[in-house]
Short mmCIF file of C-alpha atoms in Angstrom, two decimals:
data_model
loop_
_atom_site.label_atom_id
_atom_site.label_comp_id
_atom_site.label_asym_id
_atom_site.label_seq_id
_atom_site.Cartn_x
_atom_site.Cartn_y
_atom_site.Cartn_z
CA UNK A 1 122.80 -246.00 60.16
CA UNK A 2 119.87 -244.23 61.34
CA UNK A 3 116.48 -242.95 60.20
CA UNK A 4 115.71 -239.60 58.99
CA UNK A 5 114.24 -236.77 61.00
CA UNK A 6 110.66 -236.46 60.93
CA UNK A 7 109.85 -232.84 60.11
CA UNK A 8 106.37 -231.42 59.91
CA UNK A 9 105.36 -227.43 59.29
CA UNK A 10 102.16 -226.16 60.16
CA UNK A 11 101.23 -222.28 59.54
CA UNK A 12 98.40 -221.17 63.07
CA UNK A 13 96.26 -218.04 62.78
CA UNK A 14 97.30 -217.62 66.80
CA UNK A 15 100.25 -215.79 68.64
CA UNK A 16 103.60 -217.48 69.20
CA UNK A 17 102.36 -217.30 73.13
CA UNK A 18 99.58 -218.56 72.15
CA UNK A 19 100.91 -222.13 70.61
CA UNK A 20 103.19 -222.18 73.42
CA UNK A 21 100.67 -222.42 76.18
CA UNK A 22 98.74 -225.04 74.41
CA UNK A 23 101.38 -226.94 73.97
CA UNK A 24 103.09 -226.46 77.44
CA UNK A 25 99.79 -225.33 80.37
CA UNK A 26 99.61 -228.80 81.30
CA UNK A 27 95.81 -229.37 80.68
CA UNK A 28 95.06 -228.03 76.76
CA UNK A 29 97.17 -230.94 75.04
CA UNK A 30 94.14 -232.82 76.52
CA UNK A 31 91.91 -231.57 73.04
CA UNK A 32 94.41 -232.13 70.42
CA UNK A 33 96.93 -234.65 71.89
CA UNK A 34 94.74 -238.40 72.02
CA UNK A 35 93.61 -236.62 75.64
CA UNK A 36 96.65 -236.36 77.12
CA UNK A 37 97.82 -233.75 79.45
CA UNK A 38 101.33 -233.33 80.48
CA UNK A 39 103.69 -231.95 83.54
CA UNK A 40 106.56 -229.94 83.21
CA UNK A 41 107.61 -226.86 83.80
CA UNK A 42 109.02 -226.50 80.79
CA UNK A 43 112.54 -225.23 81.92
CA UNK A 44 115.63 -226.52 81.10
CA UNK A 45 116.69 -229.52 83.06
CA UNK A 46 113.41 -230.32 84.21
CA UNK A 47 111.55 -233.64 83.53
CA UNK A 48 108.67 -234.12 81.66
CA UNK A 49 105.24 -236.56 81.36
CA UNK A 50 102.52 -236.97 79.04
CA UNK A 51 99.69 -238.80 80.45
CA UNK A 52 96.81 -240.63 79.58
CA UNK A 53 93.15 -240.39 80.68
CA UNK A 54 89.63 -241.60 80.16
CA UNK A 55 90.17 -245.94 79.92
CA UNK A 56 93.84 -245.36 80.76
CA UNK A 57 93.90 -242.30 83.27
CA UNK A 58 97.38 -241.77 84.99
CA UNK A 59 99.15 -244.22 82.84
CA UNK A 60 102.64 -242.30 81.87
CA UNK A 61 102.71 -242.75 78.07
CA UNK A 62 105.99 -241.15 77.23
CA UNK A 63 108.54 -239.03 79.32
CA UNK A 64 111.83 -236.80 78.58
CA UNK A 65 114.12 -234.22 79.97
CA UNK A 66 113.74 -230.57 78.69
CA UNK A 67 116.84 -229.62 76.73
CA UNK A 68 116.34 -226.28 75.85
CA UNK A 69 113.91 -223.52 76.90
CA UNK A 70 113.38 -220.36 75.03
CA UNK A 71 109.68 -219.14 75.62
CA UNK A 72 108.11 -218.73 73.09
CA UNK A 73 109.80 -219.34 70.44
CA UNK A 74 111.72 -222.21 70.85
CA UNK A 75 111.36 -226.17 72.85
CA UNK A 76 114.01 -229.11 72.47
CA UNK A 77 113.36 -232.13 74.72
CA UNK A 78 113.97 -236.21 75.14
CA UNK A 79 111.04 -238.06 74.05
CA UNK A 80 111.12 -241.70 75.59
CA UNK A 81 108.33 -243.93 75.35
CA UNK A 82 107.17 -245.70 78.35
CA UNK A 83 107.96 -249.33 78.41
CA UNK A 84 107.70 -252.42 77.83
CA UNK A 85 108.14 -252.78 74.43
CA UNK A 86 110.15 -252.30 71.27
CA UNK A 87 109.01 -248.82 71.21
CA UNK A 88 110.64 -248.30 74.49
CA UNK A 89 114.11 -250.26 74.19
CA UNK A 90 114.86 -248.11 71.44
CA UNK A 91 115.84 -245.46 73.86
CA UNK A 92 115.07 -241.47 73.93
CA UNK A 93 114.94 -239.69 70.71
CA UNK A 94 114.65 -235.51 70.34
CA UNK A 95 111.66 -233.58 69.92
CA UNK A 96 112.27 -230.11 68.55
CA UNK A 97 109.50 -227.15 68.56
CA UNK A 98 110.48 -223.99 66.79
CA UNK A 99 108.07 -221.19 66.90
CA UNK A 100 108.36 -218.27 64.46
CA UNK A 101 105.94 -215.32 63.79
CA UNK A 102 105.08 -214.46 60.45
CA UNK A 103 102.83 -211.26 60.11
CA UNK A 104 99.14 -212.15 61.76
CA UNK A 105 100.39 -216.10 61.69
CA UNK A 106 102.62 -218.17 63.19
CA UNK A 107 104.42 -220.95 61.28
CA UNK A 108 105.25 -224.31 63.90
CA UNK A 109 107.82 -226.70 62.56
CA UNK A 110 108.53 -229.81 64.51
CA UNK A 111 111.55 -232.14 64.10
CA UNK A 112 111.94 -235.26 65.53
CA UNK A 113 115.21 -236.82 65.43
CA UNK A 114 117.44 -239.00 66.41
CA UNK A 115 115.84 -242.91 65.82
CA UNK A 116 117.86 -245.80 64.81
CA UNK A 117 117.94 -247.70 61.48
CA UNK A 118 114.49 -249.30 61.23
CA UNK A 119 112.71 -247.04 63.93
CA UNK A 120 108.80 -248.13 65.10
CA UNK A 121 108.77 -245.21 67.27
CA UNK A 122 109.15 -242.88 63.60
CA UNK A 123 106.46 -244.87 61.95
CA UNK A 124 104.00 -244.04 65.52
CA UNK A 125 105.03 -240.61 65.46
CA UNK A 126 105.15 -239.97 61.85
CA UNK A 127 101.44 -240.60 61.81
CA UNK A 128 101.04 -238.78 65.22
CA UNK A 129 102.36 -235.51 64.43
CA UNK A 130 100.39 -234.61 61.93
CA UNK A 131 96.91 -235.19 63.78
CA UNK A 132 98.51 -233.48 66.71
CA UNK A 133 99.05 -230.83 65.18
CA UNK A 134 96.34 -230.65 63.15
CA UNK A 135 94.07 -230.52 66.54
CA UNK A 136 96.28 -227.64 68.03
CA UNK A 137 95.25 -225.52 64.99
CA UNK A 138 91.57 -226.13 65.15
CA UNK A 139 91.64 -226.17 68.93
CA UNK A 140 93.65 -222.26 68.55
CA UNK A 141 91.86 -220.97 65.61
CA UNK A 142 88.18 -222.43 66.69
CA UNK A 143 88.21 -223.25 70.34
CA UNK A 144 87.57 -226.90 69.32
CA UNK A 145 90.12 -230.29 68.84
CA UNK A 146 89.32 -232.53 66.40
CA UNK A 147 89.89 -236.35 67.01
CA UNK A 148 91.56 -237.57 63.97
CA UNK A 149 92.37 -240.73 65.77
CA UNK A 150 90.79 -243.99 66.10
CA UNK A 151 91.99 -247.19 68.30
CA UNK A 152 94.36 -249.01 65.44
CA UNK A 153 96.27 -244.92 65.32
CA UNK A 154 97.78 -245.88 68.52
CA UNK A 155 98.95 -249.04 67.65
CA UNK B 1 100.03 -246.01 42.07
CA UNK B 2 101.54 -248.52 43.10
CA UNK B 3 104.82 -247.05 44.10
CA UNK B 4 105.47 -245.37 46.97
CA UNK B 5 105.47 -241.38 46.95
CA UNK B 6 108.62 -238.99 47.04
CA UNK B 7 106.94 -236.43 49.36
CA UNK B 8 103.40 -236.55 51.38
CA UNK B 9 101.99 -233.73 53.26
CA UNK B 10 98.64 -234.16 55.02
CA UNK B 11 96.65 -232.29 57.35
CA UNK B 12 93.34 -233.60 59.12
CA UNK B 13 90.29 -230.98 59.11
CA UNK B 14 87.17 -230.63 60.77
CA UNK B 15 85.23 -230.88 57.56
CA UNK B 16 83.25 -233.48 55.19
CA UNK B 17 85.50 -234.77 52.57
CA UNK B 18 82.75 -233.17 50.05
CA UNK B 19 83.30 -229.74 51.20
CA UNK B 20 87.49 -230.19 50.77
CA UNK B 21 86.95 -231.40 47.29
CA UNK B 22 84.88 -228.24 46.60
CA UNK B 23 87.26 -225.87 47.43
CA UNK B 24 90.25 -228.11 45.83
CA UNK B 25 88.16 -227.82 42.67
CA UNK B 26 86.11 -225.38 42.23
CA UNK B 27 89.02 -222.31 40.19
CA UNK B 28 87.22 -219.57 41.66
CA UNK B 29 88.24 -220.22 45.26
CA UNK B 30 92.15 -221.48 44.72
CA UNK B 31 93.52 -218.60 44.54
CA UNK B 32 92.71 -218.23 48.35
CA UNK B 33 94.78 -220.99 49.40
CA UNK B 34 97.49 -220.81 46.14
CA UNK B 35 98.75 -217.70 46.92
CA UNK B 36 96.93 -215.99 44.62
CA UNK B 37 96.96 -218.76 41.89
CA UNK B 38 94.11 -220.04 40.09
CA UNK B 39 93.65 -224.04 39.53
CA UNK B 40 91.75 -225.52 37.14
CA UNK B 41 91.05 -229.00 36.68
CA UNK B 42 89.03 -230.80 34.12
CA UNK B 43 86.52 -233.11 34.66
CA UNK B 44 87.39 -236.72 32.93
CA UNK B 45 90.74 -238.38 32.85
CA UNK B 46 93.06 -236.90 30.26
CA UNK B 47 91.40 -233.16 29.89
CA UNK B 48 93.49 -230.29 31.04
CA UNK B 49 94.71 -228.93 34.31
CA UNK B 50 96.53 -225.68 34.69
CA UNK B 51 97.64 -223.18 36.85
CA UNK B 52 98.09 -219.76 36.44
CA UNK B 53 100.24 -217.26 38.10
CA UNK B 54 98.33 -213.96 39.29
CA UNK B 55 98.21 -211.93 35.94
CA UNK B 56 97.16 -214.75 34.19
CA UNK B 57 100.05 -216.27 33.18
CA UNK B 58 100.87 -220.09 32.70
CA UNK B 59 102.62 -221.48 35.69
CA UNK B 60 101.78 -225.06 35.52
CA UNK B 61 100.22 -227.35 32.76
CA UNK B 62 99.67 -230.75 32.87
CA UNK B 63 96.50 -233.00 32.36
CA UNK B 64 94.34 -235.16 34.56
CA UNK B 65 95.64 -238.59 35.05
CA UNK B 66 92.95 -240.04 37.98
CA UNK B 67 89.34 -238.32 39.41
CA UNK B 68 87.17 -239.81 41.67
CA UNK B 69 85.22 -237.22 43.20
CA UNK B 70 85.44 -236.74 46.59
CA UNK B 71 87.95 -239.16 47.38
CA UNK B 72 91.28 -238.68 44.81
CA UNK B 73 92.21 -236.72 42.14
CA UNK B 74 95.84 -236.81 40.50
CA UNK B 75 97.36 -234.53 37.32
CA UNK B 76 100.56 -234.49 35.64
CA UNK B 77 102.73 -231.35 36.65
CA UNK B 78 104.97 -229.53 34.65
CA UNK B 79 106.11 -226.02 35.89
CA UNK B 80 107.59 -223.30 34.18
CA UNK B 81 110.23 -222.13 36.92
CA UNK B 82 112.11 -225.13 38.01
CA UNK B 83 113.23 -226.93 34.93
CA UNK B 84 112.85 -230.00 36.12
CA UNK B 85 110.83 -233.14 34.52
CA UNK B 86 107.36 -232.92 35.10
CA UNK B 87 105.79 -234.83 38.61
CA UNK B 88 102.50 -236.35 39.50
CA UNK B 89 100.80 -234.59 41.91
CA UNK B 90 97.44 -236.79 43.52
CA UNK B 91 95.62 -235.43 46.11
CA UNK B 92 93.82 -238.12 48.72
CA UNK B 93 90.43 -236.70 50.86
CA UNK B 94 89.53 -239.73 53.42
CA UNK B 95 87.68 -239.84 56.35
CA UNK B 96 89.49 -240.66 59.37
CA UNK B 97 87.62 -240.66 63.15
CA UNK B 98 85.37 -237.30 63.36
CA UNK B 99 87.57 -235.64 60.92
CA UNK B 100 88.91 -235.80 57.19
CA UNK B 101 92.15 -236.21 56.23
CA UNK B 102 93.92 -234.32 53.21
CA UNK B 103 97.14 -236.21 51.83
CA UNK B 104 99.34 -234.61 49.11
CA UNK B 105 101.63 -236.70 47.34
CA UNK B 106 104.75 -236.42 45.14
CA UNK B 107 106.23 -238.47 42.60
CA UNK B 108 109.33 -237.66 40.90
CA UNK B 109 110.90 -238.79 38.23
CA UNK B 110 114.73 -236.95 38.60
CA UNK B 111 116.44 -235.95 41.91
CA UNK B 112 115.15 -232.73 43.19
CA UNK B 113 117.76 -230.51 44.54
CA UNK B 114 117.10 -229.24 47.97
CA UNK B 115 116.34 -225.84 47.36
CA UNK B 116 113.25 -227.25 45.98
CA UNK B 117 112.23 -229.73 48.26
CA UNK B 118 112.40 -227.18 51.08
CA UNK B 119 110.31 -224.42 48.92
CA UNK B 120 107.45 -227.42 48.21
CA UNK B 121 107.57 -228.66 51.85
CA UNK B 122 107.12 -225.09 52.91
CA UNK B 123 104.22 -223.89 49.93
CA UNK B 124 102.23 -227.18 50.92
CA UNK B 125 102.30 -227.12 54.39
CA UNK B 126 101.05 -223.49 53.91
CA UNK B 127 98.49 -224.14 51.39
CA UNK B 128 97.37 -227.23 53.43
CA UNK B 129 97.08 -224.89 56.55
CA UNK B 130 95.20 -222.34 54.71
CA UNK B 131 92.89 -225.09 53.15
CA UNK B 132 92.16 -226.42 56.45
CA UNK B 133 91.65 -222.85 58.02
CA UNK B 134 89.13 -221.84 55.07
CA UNK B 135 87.05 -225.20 56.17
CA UNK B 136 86.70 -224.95 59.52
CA UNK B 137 86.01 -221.20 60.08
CA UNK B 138 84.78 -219.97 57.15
CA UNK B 139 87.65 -217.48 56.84
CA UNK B 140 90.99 -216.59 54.52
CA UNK B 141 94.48 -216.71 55.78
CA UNK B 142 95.72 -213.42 55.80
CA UNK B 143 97.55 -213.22 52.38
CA UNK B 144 100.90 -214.57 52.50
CA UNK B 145 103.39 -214.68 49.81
CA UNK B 146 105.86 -216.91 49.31
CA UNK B 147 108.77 -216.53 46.36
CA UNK B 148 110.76 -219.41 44.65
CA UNK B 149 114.01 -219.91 46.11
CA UNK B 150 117.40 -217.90 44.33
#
């Protein structure tokens, strides 16, 4: 048994290119993603970090390997969070970005698969995605994040 | 309710939760971010809510089950395409860190076949984004139109 994908859809007044860089220049995650920035460079094979700052700078939160590549439009990589802990023991699961243009506006879908039957890291991202996300589109459409999160969100 | 919902959809907006229940409420402004369809809500538990289809004709009825302006408001939904039993829809507006959060929820009362599950998933998650965009910069979505499923 296992637990379903986590989907979520979100339509961005931006350019495919446009989500892609946030999501993959390294340093913009930092306004939308709890202040993290990653490294990668995003091509298939390579590794990948996400990394904390401000109390925690340098602390590696979660890490992967990129699966698939296909600027801009679509991102598949392993998403395993750094241990110890439950959250880490459960092993890698799949993150999924899929980028398609739609007229003047993009539409972003991201699946996350692959957990096991009872999953804590679903529940974390379940309620991660969506203020992720969320912050990309205000950071794209008005130059700003938002910071949907507070302390007991990343617990 | 105390059960637990068939579908939720949220977004988080830079916004006070006043200003979302506005434009969730006010008819004049739907059809901006319902594709063209206009929403109307009554005021006390138990009057009507409707939608209507652009030309004025009845797309959903149903009738307000909870309001609690600006936090929650939930209807009955029956629509005229699908066939299927009527839902609940509620609609949550919290505050959550700097921003607001806007929930959507589902309740069902037969299985849904996927065809519709994927057309709601996809008509929220644009009408969310739309909602959100109309808050935070003052602007419409380009207009985007979406048709029910074959």
């Amino acid at each position: 048994m296992s637990d379903p994908d986590f989907v979520h859809v979100i339509y961005i007044r931006a350019t495919p290119q446009a989500i892609w860089d946030a999501l993959t220049d390294g340093e913009s995650t930092a306004h939308f993603w709890a202040a993290r920035t990653n490294e990668s460079s995003w091509e298939k094979g390579a590794s990948l970090r996400f990394i904390a700052s401000g109390e925690r700078e340098g602390c590696v939160d979660f890490s992967g390997e990129v699966l698939e590549s296909d600027p801009p439009r679509l991102l598949r990589y392993s998403f395993h969070i750094t241990g110890p802990g439950p959250m880490h023991d459960e092993g890698p699961s799949i993150v999924t970005y899929r980028i398609e243009p739609s007229r003047d506006l993009t539409r972003l879908t991201v699946t996350h698969s692959g957990f096991p039957a009872g999953s804590k890291v679903r529940e974390g991202v379940s309620g991660g995605w969506p203020r992720i996300l969320s912050g990309l589109k205000s950071w794209l459409e008005t130059g700003q994040g938002i910071e949907p999160w507070s302390r007991a969100d990343e617990e | 309710m105390d059960r637990k919902p068939d579908r939720v959809l949220l977004t988080f907006i830079a916004a006070p939760p006043e200003k979302a229940w506005a434009l969730l409420t006010d008819p004049d402004r739907t059809p901006e971010w319902f594709m063209g369809h206009r929403m109307e809500v009554g005021q006390a538990i138990g009057d009507r809510f409707q939608v209507l289809a652009p030309g004025g004709k009845l797309h959903i009825r149903g009738e307000v089950l909870a309001i609690d302006p600006p936090r929650r408001l939930m209807v009955s939904w029956q629509d005229s395409i699908t066939g299927l039993p009527p839902i609940e829809v509620e609609w949550l507006i919290e505050s959550a860190g700097e921003a607001t959060r806007l929930t959507v929820h589902e309740y069902h009362h037969a299985e849904v076949p996927e065809k519709w599950l994927k057309a709601g998933r996809e008509g929220w998650s644009l009408i969310l984004a739309v909602m959100k965009t109309m808050l935070e910069t003052g602007k419409s979505f380009p207009p985007v139109k979406m048709e029910p499923p074959q």
